[in-house]
Amino acid sequence: MHRISERDSSSEMTSGVPDGNLDVLLRWSRTAADQGLAVPASARLVEISRSPANWWATTTDRVELAWRPTVDHLFHQVRLGVVPAAAVEFLPDALRTPPGVPRAPVTAPVRAARPEPAPGPERPAETPTRETPTAELPADPEPPAPEPVPDRATLIFQALIEWRSAQIAAGVDGAEAIKDITLRNLVKYNQTGEDVIRVKLPGQAKGLASDIAAVFARFGENTRVQDVAARQAPVQKAPVQKTPAQEAPVPVTPAGQIPAAPPTPPVPAPKAPERAAPQPGATLNLTHADFCDYDYPETDVEPGRITLTPDADGVALSWDPWPAAHGEVVVYRVVSADGSGATPPSIYRPEAGELLAATTATSIADGRFLSSAVRLFEVWCHVGPDVASACARQPVRWAVGHEVSPVDSMTLTEDGGRIIGRWTVFPGTRAVQVFRIPLDGAGPATGNPRNQICVGQPNLTGFVDADAARGRRFLYRAVAEVDLAGTVRLSRPRQLEILVPVELTPIADLHVEMGEDRSTFGLQWTTPDSGQSVRIYRFPAEPTAGLDSEDRDESVIVAEGFTDENLIKDPIVALDPVRSQMIGVIWPPNWERAYITPVTVSGDRVRVGTTRVHTRPLAAVVEPRIIERYHTQLATFGWPAGAAAVQAFVGSMSLSPEQVCAQHPAAEITKQVHERDGALTFRPRLLHWSGCQVCLVPVAYSRGETIRGEITSLAYPGLERLRYWFEAVAPGSYRVRLFLQAENDIQDPPPLVLVRNEARLPLEPHDGQPVLFDSAAGSVPHCRIDGMLKAGRAVATEWTFDTSRLRGYLRVFATDTRRTRAVAIFDPPMRYLFIPDRAPEPRPAPEMPR
């Protein structure tokens, strides 16, 4: 029979429960300590085993950090399926003594958990004598802090492992079939009774249930951990006794110390059962050795289905009966095998499976702990005139069933409104389906697909649900998935319920808006989650600071003035699905400023929100107007009373004034500068040539906050800018050509007219005599440019005129007044616009002003 002397690697879970991790750490620490190296304490090893991925992130201990490469290597070996003993034995030399690991102190005293033996006749107490005066005795070194003692569960598990190793060494049948995970789960779920333990053990191991219960009995509920640790002092392993009747020597127990329980004597192998006629539905005390060897006979029997139903201890198996003839005895041989989705369990012959029971009934119970992602059950049928004959005949695979392991160690916690679920699964589990089922009494708690969450995620170690509604109770159900040969099989559900607590949400976005008559105002804010209500208080002075730092009892803020007298009692109505509002709240007639504070309430707990200070709205600016210059724009207005400054906001005409004022101001003028200059100047940037919206807003300042008054919106139509100059057609010629350059694209430029005034520079198109332009088409009084003038591009027009007979001043004007956007024409320097009385000397064409 194959013996399992170490942990079955398939029993390791894929999450944070330390199984093989703790075992390998304990083995390694004992080996390293024997070499005189400093190692972490046992209690610390338990903590490290529970966080194998990031155990080192929260430690600053020099010894632990020095051993980090070794510990991570051991964890990796366990995840790969290496048994802990082999992982420690084949540890690379470089990891046995990494750099920086200190030696353990040689003078360290005996651990506190192992007290010094009392003086006895064989070892008298050493007392000071005249030959050894007390003054000459060396001073005792200061004892170091006692090493933490492992917790009770760890000590029990260690004791069970040592007990099982002793049984295997003694050759006790069934001991090698007991897996580490079985022992750990017995400790984890505190299943200490002999009858309960027997249900959890496989095959012949059931006969060892009383011995395991005896190990538990050594660790009574009232036993102190320190006393338990004292019992677990290292003991020299005695050689294997060949004769079970021989008794092991009893160690001498020092006075005052709890004696350790004597080692359990090996249990002899059970005798072969007598072949009495079975009772109907009886379980037979048979092993695989009592059946004939399977020689793969041909059969046309198609296996049926084993029905698996959960019961108190595990699962109950049932199957259809074999159609036996009169006088035939049917022995059902129920076997099982563990595996995963990646390595499906297989039983190619009955001897290859673990014998669960040999019975004449058509149902049994399997109370063993699951140790893999999926467990395969098979029922093999032996038929004969009696039990012995049936066992000697070839069996037929009669029924097959699979049990998928559900999630284990499921927990639910709440963190900031998020529900965090954690569990462990066995390797080979493909995914875990998670359902959030509301427990509102509207219907049964069913796994409706609409209740499934975290879809598309494996959820192998748990989930995070950030969408659970606060103030409601939910049932979270987890169902494991395993892929077996392309077929998805589901486990039994594991489920827990939780009430999502209400976390008071402080109102931080309270918005105050004054009414048009300036005697009422409205309030708006984001509606908190369900289970919370909002109260609004109004004060003439600032309320006590610091109340908004945390949730408080309502009585605390009542003492600070949050009373019914200061409560705004106007009804709260919904503005939209996410915001609430109050409208038409009366502004106290004699108040220039109000402090408005929202308070979130749930039961007798409150959370004070952000206080808003509000003053009466400032009046709008008076008679605003935009004055246009070629290189400057001014906004003139009458100063509003109470304003400290006026801000100008510029935006698109398609936006509302409120949207325009939500941007950064383009310009700002204070009252002092306005009194000096009389207008707000837009600089360094001009208003856009294509037009825009200008909003003037008076502002005041209070407690570092900007208080805005009423908005005045002005429509700026825009301004197209055009330069012109003249150049001689040829050097020394009296005929000159008109040149144009636009600062921005001008679609369909307006007609231009050239005006001469002998006495001064013309001021308008009719202030002088028009000068005709000459072109190939003839002389015309207006110059028209078809198409578009591109921004920055100089255009030499076809229009020319003769200056030989002209005297005085020349100037170009635009004559089309029907355009919605005006055109500003920039004159060249004056010297180029004046024609002297005598003929000019030849000169180069004037440069365009820049």
Short mmCIF file of C-alpha atoms in Angstrom, two decimals, residues 11 24 29 31 59 72 112 122 169 206 210 253 343 385 408 428 448 466 488 518 554 615 793 817 841 849:
data_model
loop_
_atom_site.label_atom_id
_atom_site.label_comp_id
_atom_site.label_asym_id
_atom_site.label_seq_id
_atom_site.Cartn_x
_atom_site.Cartn_y
_atom_site.Cartn_z
CA SER A 11 -4.41 19.80 -0.41
CA VAL A 24 7.62 24.18 5.76
CA SER A 29 13.26 27.09 11.47
CA THR A 31 16.93 23.11 11.06
CA THR A 59 8.37 44.19 8.95
CA ASP A 72 10.08 33.16 -0.46
CA ALA A 112 10.06 30.89 29.58
CA GLU A 122 19.91 13.86 42.31
CA ALA A 169 6.73 4.93 11.67
CA LYS A 206 -11.46 5.54 11.07
CA SER A 210 -10.09 7.68 19.46
CA THR A 253 8.25 15.33 35.38
CA THR A 343 -5.75 17.13 -13.63
CA PRO A 385 -24.45 -16.01 -4.06
CA ASP A 408 -13.73 27.68 2.03
CA GLY A 428 -7.92 23.70 -10.53
CA ASN A 448 -31.06 35.05 -10.26
CA ALA A 466 -18.46 48.83 -4.44
CA VAL A 488 -18.49 23.22 -16.41
CA ARG A 518 -33.04 89.74 -3.62
CA GLU A 554 -26.84 65.01 17.72
CA THR A 615 -24.08 88.12 1.33
CA ARG A 793 -0.70 88.28 -46.85
CA THR A 817 -22.07 100.23 -43.91
CA GLU A 841 11.69 113.47 -56.15
CA PRO A 849 4.05 99.93 -40.91
#
